[in-house]
GROMACS .gro file of C-alpha atoms in nm:
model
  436
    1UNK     CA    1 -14.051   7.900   5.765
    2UNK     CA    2 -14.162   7.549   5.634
    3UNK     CA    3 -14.058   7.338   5.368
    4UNK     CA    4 -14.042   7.545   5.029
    5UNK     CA    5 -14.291   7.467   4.724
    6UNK     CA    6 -14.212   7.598   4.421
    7UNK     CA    7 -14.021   7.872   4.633
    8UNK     CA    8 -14.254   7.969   4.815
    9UNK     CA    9 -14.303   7.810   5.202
   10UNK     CA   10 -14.599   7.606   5.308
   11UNK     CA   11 -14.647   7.833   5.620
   12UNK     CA   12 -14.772   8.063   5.335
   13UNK     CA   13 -14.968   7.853   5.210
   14UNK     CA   14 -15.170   7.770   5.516
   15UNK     CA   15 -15.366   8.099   5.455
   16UNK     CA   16 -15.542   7.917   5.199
   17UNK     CA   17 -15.916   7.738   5.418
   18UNK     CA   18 -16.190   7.726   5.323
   19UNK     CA   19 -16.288   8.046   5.405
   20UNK     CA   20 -16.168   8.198   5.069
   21UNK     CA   21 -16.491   8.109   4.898
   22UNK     CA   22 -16.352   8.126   4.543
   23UNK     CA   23 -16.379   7.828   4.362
   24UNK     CA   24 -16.075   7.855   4.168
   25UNK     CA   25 -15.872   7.845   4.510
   26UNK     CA   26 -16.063   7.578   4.624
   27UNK     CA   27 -16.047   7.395   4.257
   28UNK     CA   28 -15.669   7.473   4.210
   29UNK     CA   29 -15.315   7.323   4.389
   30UNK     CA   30 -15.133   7.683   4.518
   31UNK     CA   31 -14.880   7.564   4.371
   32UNK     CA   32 -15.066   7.561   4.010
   33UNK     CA   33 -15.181   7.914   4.083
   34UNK     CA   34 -14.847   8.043   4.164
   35UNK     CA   35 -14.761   7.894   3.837
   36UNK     CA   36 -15.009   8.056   3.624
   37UNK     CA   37 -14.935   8.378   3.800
   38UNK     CA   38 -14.574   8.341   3.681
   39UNK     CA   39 -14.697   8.443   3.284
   40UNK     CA   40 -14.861   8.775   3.357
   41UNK     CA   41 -14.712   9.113   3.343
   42UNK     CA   42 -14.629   9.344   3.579
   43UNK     CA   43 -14.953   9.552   3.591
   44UNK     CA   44 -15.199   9.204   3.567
   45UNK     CA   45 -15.001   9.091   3.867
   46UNK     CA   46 -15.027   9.446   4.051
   47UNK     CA   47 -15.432   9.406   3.991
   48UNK     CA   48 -15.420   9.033   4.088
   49UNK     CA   49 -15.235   9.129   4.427
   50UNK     CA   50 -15.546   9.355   4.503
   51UNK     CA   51 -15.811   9.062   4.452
   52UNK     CA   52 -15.779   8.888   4.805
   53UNK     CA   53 -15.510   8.819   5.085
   54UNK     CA   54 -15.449   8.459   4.903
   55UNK     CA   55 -15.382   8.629   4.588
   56UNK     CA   56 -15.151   8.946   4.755
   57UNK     CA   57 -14.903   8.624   4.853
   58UNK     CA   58 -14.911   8.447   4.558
   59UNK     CA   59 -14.852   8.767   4.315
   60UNK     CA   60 -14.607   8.932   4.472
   61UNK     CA   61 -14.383   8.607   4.493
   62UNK     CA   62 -14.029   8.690   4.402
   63UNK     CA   63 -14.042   8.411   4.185
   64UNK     CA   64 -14.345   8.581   3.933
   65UNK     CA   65 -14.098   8.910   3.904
   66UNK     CA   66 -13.813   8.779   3.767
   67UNK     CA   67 -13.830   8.983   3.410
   68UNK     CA   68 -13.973   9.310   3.487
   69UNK     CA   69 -13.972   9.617   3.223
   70UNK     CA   70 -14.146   9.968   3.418
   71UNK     CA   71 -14.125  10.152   3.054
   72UNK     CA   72 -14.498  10.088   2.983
   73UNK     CA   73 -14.607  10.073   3.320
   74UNK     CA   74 -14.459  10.370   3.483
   75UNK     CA   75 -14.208  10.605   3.323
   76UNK     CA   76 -14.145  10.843   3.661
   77UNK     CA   77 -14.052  10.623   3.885
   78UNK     CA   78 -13.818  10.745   4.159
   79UNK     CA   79 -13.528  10.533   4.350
   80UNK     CA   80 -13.720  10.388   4.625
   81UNK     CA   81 -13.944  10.155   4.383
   82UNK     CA   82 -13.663  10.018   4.251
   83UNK     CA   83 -13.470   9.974   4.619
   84UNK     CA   84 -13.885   9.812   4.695
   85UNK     CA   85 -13.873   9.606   4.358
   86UNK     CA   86 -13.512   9.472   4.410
   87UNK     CA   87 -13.589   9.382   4.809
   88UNK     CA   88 -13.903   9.166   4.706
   89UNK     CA   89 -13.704   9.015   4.408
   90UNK     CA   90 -13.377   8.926   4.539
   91UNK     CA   91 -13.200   8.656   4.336
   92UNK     CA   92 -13.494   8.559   4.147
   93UNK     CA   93 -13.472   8.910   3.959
   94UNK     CA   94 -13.317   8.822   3.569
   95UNK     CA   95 -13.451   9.062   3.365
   96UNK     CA   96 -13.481   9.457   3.441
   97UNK     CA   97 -13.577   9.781   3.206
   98UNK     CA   98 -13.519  10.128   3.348
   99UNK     CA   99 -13.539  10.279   3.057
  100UNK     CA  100 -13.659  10.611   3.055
  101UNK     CA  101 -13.664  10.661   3.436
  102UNK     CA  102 -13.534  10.966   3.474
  103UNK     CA  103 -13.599  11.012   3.870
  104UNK     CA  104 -13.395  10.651   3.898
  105UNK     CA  105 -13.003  10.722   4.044
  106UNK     CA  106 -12.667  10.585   4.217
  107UNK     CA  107 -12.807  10.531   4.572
  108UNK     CA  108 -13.104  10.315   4.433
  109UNK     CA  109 -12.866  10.118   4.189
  110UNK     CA  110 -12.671  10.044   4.421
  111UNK     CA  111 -12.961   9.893   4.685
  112UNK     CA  112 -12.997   9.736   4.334
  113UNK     CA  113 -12.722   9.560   4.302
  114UNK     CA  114 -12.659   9.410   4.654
  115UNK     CA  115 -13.005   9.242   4.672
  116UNK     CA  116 -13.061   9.139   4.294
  117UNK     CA  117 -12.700   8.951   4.194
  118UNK     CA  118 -12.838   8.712   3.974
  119UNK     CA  119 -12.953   8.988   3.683
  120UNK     CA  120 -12.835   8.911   3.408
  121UNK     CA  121 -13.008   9.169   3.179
  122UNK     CA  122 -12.985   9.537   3.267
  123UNK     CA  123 -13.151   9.849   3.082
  124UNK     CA  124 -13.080  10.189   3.222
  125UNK     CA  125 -13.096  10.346   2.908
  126UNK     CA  126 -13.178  10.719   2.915
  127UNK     CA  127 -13.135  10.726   3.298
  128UNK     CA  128 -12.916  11.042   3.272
  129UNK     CA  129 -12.850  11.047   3.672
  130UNK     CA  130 -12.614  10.769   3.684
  131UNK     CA  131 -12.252  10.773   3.738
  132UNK     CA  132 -11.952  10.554   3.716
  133UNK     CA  133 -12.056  10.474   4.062
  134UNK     CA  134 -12.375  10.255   3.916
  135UNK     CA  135 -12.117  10.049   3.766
  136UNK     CA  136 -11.853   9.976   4.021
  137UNK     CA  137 -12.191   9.848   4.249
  138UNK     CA  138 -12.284   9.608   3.920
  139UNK     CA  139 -11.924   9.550   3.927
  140UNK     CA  140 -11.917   9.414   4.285
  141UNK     CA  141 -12.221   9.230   4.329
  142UNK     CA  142 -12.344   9.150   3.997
  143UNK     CA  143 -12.103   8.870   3.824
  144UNK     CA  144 -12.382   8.737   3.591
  145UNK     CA  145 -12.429   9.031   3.388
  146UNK     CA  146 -12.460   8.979   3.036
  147UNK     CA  147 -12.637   9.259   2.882
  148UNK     CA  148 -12.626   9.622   3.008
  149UNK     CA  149 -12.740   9.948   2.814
  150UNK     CA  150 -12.617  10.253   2.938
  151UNK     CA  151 -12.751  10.462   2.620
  152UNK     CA  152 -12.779  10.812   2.672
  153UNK     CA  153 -12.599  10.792   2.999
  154UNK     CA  154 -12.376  11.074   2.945
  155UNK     CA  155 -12.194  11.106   3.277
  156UNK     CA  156 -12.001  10.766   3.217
  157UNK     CA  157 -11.695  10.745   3.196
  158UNK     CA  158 -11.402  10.518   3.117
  159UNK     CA  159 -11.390  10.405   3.455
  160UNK     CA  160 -11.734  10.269   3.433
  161UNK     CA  161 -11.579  10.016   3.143
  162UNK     CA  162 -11.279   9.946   3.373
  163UNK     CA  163 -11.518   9.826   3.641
  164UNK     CA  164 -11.738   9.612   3.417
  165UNK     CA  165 -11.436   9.457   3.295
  166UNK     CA  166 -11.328   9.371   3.640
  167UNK     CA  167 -11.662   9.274   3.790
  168UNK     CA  168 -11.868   9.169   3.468
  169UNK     CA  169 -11.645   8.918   3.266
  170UNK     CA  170 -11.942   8.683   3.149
  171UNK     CA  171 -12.040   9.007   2.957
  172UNK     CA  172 -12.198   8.966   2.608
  173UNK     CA  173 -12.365   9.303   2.502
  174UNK     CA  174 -12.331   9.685   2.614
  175UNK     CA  175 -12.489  10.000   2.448
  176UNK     CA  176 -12.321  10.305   2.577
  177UNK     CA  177 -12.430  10.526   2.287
  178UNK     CA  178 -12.390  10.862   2.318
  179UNK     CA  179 -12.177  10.802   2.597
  180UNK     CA  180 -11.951  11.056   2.471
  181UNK     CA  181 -11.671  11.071   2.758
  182UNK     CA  182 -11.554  10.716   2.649
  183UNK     CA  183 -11.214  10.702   2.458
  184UNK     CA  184 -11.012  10.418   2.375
  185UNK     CA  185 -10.858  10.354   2.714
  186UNK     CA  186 -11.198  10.219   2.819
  187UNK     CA  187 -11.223  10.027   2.538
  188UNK     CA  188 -10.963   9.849   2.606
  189UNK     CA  189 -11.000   9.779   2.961
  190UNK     CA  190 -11.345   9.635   2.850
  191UNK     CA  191 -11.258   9.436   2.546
  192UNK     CA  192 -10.924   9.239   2.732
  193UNK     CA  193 -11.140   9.107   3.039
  194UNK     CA  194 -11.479   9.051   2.860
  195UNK     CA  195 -11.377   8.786   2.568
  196UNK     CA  196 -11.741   8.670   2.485
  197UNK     CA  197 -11.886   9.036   2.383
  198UNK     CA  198 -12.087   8.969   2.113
  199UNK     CA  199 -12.261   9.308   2.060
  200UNK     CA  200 -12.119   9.622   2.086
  201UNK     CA  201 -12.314   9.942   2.026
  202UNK     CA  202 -12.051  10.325   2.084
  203UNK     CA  203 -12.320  10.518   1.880
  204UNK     CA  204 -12.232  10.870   1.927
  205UNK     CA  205 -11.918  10.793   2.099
  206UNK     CA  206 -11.726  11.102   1.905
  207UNK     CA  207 -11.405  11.039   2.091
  208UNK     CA  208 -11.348  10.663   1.957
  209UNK     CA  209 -11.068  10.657   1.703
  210UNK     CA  210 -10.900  10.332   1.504
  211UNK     CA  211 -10.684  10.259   1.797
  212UNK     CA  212 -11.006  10.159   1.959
  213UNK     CA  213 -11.154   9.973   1.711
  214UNK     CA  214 -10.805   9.757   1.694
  215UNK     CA  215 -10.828   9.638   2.022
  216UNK     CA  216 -11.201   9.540   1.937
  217UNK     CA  217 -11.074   9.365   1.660
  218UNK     CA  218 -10.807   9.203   1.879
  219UNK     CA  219 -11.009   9.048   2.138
  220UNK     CA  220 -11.327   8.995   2.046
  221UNK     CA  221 -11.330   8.734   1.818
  222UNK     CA  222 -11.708   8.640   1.911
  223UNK     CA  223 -11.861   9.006   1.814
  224UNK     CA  224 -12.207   9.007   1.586
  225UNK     CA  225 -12.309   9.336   1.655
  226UNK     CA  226 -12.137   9.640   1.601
  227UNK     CA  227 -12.256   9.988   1.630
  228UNK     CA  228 -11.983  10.287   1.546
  229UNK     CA  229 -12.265  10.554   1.413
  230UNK     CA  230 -12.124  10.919   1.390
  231UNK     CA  231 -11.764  10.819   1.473
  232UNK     CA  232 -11.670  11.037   1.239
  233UNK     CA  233 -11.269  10.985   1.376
  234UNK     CA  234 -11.263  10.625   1.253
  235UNK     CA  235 -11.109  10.550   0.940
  236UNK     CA  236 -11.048  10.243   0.689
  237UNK     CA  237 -10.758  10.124   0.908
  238UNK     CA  238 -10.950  10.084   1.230
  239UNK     CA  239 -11.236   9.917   1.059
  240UNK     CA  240 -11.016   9.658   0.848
  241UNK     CA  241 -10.887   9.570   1.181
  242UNK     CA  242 -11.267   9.489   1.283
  243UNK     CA  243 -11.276   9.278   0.992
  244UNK     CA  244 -11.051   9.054   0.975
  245UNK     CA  245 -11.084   8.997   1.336
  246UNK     CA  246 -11.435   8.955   1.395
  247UNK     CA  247 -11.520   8.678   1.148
  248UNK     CA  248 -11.886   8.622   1.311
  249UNK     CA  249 -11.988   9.012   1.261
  250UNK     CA  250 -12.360   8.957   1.091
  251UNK     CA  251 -12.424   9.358   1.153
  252UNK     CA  252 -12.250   9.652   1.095
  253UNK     CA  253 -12.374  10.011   1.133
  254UNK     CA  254 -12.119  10.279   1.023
  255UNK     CA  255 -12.345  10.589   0.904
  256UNK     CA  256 -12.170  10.917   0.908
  257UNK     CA  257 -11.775  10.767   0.898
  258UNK     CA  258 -11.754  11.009   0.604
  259UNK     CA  259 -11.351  10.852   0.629
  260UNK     CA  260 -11.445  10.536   0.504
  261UNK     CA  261 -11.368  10.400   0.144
  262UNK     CA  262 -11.416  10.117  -0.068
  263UNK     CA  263 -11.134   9.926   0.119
  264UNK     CA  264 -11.381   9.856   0.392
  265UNK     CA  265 -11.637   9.664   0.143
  266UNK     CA  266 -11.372   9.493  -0.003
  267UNK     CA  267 -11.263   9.391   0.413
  268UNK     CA  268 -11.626   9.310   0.459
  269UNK     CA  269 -11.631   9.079   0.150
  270UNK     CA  270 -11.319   8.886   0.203
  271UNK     CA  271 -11.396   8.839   0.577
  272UNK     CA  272 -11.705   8.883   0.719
  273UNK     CA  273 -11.909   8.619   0.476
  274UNK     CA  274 -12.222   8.601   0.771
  275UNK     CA  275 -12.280   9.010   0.736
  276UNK     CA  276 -12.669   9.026   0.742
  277UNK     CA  277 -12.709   9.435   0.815
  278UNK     CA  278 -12.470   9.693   0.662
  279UNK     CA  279 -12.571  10.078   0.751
  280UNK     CA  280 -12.344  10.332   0.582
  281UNK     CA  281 -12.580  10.590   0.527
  282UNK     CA  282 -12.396  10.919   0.437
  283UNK     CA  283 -12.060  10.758   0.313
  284UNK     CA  284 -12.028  10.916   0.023
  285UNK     CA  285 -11.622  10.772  -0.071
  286UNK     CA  286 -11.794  10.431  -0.161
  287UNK     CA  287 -11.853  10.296  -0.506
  288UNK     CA  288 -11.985  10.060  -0.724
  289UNK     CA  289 -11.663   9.856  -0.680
  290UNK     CA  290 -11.665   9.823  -0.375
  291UNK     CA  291 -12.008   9.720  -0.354
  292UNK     CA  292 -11.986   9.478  -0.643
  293UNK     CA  293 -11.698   9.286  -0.396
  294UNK     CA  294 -11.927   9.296  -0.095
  295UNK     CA  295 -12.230   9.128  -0.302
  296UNK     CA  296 -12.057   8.841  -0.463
  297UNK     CA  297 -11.912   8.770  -0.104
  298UNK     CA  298 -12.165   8.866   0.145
  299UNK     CA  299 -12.493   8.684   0.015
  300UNK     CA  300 -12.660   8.680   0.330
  301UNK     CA  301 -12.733   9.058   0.316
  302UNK     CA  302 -13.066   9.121   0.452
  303UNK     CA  303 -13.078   9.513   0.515
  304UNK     CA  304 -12.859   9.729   0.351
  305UNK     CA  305 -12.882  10.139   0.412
  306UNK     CA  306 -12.699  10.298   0.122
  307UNK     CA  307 -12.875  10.683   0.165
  308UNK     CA  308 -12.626  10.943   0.031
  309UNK     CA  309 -12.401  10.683  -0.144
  310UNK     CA  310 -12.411  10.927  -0.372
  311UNK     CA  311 -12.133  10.714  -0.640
  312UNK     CA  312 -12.310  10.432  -0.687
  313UNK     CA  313 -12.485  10.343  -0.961
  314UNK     CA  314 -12.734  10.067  -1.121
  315UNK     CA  315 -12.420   9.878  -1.150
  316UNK     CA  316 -12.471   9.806  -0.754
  317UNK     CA  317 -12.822   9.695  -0.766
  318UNK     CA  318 -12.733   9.437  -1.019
  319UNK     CA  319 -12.467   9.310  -0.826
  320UNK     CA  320 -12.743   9.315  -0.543
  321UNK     CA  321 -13.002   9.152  -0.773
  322UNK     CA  322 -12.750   8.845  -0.863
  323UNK     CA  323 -12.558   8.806  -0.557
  324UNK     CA  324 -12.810   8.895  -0.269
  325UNK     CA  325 -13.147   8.674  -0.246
  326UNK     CA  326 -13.206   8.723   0.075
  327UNK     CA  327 -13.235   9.097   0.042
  328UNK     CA  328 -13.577   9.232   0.216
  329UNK     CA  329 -13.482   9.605   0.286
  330UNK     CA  330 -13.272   9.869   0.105
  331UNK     CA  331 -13.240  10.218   0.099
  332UNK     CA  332 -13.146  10.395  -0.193
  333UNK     CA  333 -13.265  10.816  -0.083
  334UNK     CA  334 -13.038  11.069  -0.213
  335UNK     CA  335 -12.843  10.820  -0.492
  336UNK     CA  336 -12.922  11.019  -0.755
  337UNK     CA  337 -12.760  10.824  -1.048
  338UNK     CA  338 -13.015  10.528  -0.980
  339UNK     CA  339 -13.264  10.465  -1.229
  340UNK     CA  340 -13.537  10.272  -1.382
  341UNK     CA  341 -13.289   9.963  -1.535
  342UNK     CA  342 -13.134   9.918  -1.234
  343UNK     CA  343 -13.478   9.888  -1.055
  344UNK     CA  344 -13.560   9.658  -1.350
  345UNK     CA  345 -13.300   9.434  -1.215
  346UNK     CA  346 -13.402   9.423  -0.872
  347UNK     CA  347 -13.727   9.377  -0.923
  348UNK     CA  348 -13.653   9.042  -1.100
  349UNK     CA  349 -13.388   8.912  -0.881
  350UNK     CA  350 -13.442   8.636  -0.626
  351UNK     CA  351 -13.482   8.832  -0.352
  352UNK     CA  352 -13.769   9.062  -0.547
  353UNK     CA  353 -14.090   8.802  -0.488
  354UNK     CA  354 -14.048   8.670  -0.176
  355UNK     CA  355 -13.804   8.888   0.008
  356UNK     CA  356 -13.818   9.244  -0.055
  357UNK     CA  357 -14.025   9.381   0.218
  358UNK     CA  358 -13.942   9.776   0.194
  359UNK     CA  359 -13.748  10.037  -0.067
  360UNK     CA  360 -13.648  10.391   0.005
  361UNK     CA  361 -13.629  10.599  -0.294
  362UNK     CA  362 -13.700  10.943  -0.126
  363UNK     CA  363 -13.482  11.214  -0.398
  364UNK     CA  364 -13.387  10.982  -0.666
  365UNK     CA  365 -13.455  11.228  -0.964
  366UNK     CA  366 -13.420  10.969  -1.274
  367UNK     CA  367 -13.687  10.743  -1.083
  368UNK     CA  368 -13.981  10.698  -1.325
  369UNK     CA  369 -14.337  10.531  -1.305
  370UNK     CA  370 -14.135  10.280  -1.479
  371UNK     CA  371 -14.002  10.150  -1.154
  372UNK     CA  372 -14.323  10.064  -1.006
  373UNK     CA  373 -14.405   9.855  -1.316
  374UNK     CA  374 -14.094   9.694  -1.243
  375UNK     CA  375 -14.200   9.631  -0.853
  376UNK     CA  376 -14.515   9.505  -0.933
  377UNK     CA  377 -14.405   9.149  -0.873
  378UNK     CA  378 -14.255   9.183  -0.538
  379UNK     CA  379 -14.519   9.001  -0.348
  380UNK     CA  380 -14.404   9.122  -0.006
  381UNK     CA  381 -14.313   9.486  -0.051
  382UNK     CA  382 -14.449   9.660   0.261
  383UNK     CA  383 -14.356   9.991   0.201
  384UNK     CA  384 -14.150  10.252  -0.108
  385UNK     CA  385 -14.102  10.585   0.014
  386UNK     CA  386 -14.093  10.834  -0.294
  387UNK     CA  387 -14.012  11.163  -0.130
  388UNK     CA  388 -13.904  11.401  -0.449
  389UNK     CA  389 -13.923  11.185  -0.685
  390UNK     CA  390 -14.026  11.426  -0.926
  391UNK     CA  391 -14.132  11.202  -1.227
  392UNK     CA  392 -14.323  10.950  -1.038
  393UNK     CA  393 -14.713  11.033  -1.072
  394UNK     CA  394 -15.034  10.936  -0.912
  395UNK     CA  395 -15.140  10.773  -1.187
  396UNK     CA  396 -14.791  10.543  -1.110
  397UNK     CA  397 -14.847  10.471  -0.795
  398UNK     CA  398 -15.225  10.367  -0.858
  399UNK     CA  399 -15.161  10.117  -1.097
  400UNK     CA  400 -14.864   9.955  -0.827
  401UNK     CA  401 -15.161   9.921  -0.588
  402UNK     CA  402 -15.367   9.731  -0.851
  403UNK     CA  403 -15.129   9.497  -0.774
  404UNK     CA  404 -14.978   9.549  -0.412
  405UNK     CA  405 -15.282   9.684  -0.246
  406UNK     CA  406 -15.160   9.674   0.106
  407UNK     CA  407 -14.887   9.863   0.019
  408UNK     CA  408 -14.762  10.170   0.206
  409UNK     CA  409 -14.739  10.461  -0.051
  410UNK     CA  410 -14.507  10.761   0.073
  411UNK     CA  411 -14.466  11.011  -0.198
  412UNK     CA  412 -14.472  11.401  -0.174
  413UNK     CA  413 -14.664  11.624  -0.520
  414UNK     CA  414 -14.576  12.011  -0.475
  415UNK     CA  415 -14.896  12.166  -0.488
  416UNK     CA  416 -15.014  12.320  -0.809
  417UNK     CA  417 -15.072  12.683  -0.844
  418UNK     CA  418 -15.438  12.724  -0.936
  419UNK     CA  419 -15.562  12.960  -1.225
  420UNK     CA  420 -15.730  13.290  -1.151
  421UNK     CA  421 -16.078  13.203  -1.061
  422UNK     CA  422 -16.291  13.326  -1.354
  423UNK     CA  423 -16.663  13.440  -1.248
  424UNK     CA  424 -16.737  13.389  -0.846
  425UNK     CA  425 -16.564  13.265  -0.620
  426UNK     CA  426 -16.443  12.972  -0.547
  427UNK     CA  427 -16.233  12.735  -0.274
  428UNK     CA  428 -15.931  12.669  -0.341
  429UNK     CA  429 -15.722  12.346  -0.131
  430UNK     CA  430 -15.342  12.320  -0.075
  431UNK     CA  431 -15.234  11.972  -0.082
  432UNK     CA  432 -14.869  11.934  -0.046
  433UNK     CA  433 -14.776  11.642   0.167
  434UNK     CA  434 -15.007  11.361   0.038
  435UNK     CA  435 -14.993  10.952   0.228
  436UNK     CA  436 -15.077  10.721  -0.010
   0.00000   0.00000   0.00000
């Protein structure tokens, strides 16, 4: 091999004479090329390879494959592309998606691992042939992970977090939604050895209780992310725990911890001031109280999902209105004491001209047309969703578009029985589902 250029050798390059008759080889350093070739995707570089014998070398250079994602180029890929992929990448691999590749297992992982220890980002999700055994390989060989998503991975187990911990300490995000094996033993194994997790996402993780979350809360002092959807075990203890040790958390997604009270808001409030996202769809214990803490505290709020909340009360949306400018989406389905006045006051708080980009409304049954007069200055609403609203009217919604004419309309009209036909026939329609 000769001196390297740009990594790859000259001896390579020697292929390059004059008899390749096109001008942009002759026109073009190899070394330019191979840099160009370095911003295309994975299929442009597949079609490039096929052009000539110049262009084979230069795009199938390790050093052009060093993020590759096969879930829009090919979703059935079995193990030996990915043993092929990781042979021609070697350490210049970074960045990897599996997701979705159902035919991908252990063996292959493993080939994986051994030739591509520089990756650093890792998505297996929905790769439901894995095993712990995936994860003691990363373990050994791959030091620099820092994101791995093992969503949907259901045969994982604690020992697979035991590994990571071992192997893995630079780690900074995991997803093992749905990974429902996991208890709090893994947790903890994971948590004491990986300091610098900053996103955490145990979706669907049934088996989690608040012994978990307190050793979260113990050693991970650097966490932004956290995802504990449908941990329906958890309760206000384990999240306080979260709280008031994880004083960075900007997102928190607790939907369907029916457990969880107004303590928590008043946890999020007096310690998590940077909280951006708050999901707590179907947590029906919390209040207007509780809320009214979290807004005067929390006034970086960005999303908030507050579907079934069914307490709260317009008192909460003027809390949001005063306390919350930067407020761009907000669900409110299923809150059934909502109604036009406290719309009124979100629609002219800060956050309502510049900000609010989407409101979900679906089954609020005091909504009135009134509310979309009271929308009509939100300059950047994208979307309302008006599912069952049952005294919002065509008529309504046609005078918000005068307005917001881009906007995305989703509102359902039972159909109305038509009168005997009187003298002939005639054809009658069924409308029920209407897009506006």
């Amino acid at each position: 091999m000769g001196k390297e250029v740009n990594g790859v050798s000259r001896s390579r390059f020697e292929m390059f004479t004059n008899s390749d008759e096109a001008v942009i080889n002759k026109k073009l350093p190899k070394e330019l090329l191979l840099r160009i070739f370095s911003f295309l995707d994975v299929v442009t570089l597949c079609r490039c390879a096929q052009v000539s014998r110049s262009w084979n070398v230069l795009a199938l250079d390790g050093s052009n494959w060093q993020r590759i994602d096969l879930f829009d180029f090919q979703r059935d890929i079995e193990g030996r592309v990915v043993e092929n992929i990781s042979k021609r990448c070697g350490g210049f691999l970074r960045k990897l998606s599996l997701r979705g590749c159902l035919g991908v297992g252990d063996s292959a992982l493993r080939t994986f691992s051994q030739n591509c220890r520089n990756i650093e980002l890792l998505s297996l999700n929905g790769c439901t042939k894995i095993t712990d055994s995936t994860c003691n390989s990363l373990s050994k060989f791959c030091p620099k992970l820092k994101h791995l998503d093992l969503a949907s991975c259901t045969s994982i187990t604690n020992l697979s977090l035991k590994a990571l911990s071992e192997g893995c300490p630079l780690l900074e995000q995991l997803n093992i939604s749905w990974c429902d094996q996991v208890t709090k033993d893994g947790i903890q194994a994971l948590v004491r050895c990986c300091p610098g997790l900053k996103g955490l996402f145990l979706k669907g993780c049934t088996q989690l209780e608040d012994e978990a979350l307190k050793h979260i809360g113990a050693h991970c002092p650097e966490l932004v992310t956290l995802n504990l959807q449908t941990c329906s075990q958890i309760t206000d203890e384990g999240l306080i725990t979260i709280c008031r040790g994880c004083h960075r958390l900007q997102s928190l997604c607790v939907s369907g911890c029916a457990n969880i009270t107004d303590a928590i808001l008043h946890a999020l409030g007096q310690n998590c001031p940077r909280l951006r996202i708050l999901e707590v769809a179907r947590c029906s214990q919390l209040t207007d109280v509780g809320f009214t803490t979290l807004a005067r505290n929390c006034h970086e709020l960005e999303k908030m999902d507050l579907e079934e909340c069914v307490q709260i009360t317009d008192g909460t949306l003027i809390q949001l209105s005063i306390h919350c400018p930067r407020l761009q989406v907000l669900s409110l389905s299923h809150c059934e004491l909502i109604t036009d006045d406290g719309i009124r006051h979100l629609g002219s708080g800060p956050c309502a001209h510049d900000r609010l980009e989407v409101i979900e409304l679906d089954n609020c049954p005091l909504i009135t047309d009134a509310s979309l007069e009271h929308l009509k200055s939100c300059h950047s609403l994208d979307r309302i969703e008006l599912y069952d609203c049952q005294q919002i009217t065509r008529a309504g919604i046609k005078r918000l578009r005068t307005h917001l004419p881009n906007i995305k309309v989703h509102a359902y009209f039972a159909p109305v029985t038509p009168p005997p036909s009187v003298g002939g026939s005639r054809q009658r329609f069924c409308r029920c589902c209407v897009l506006l």
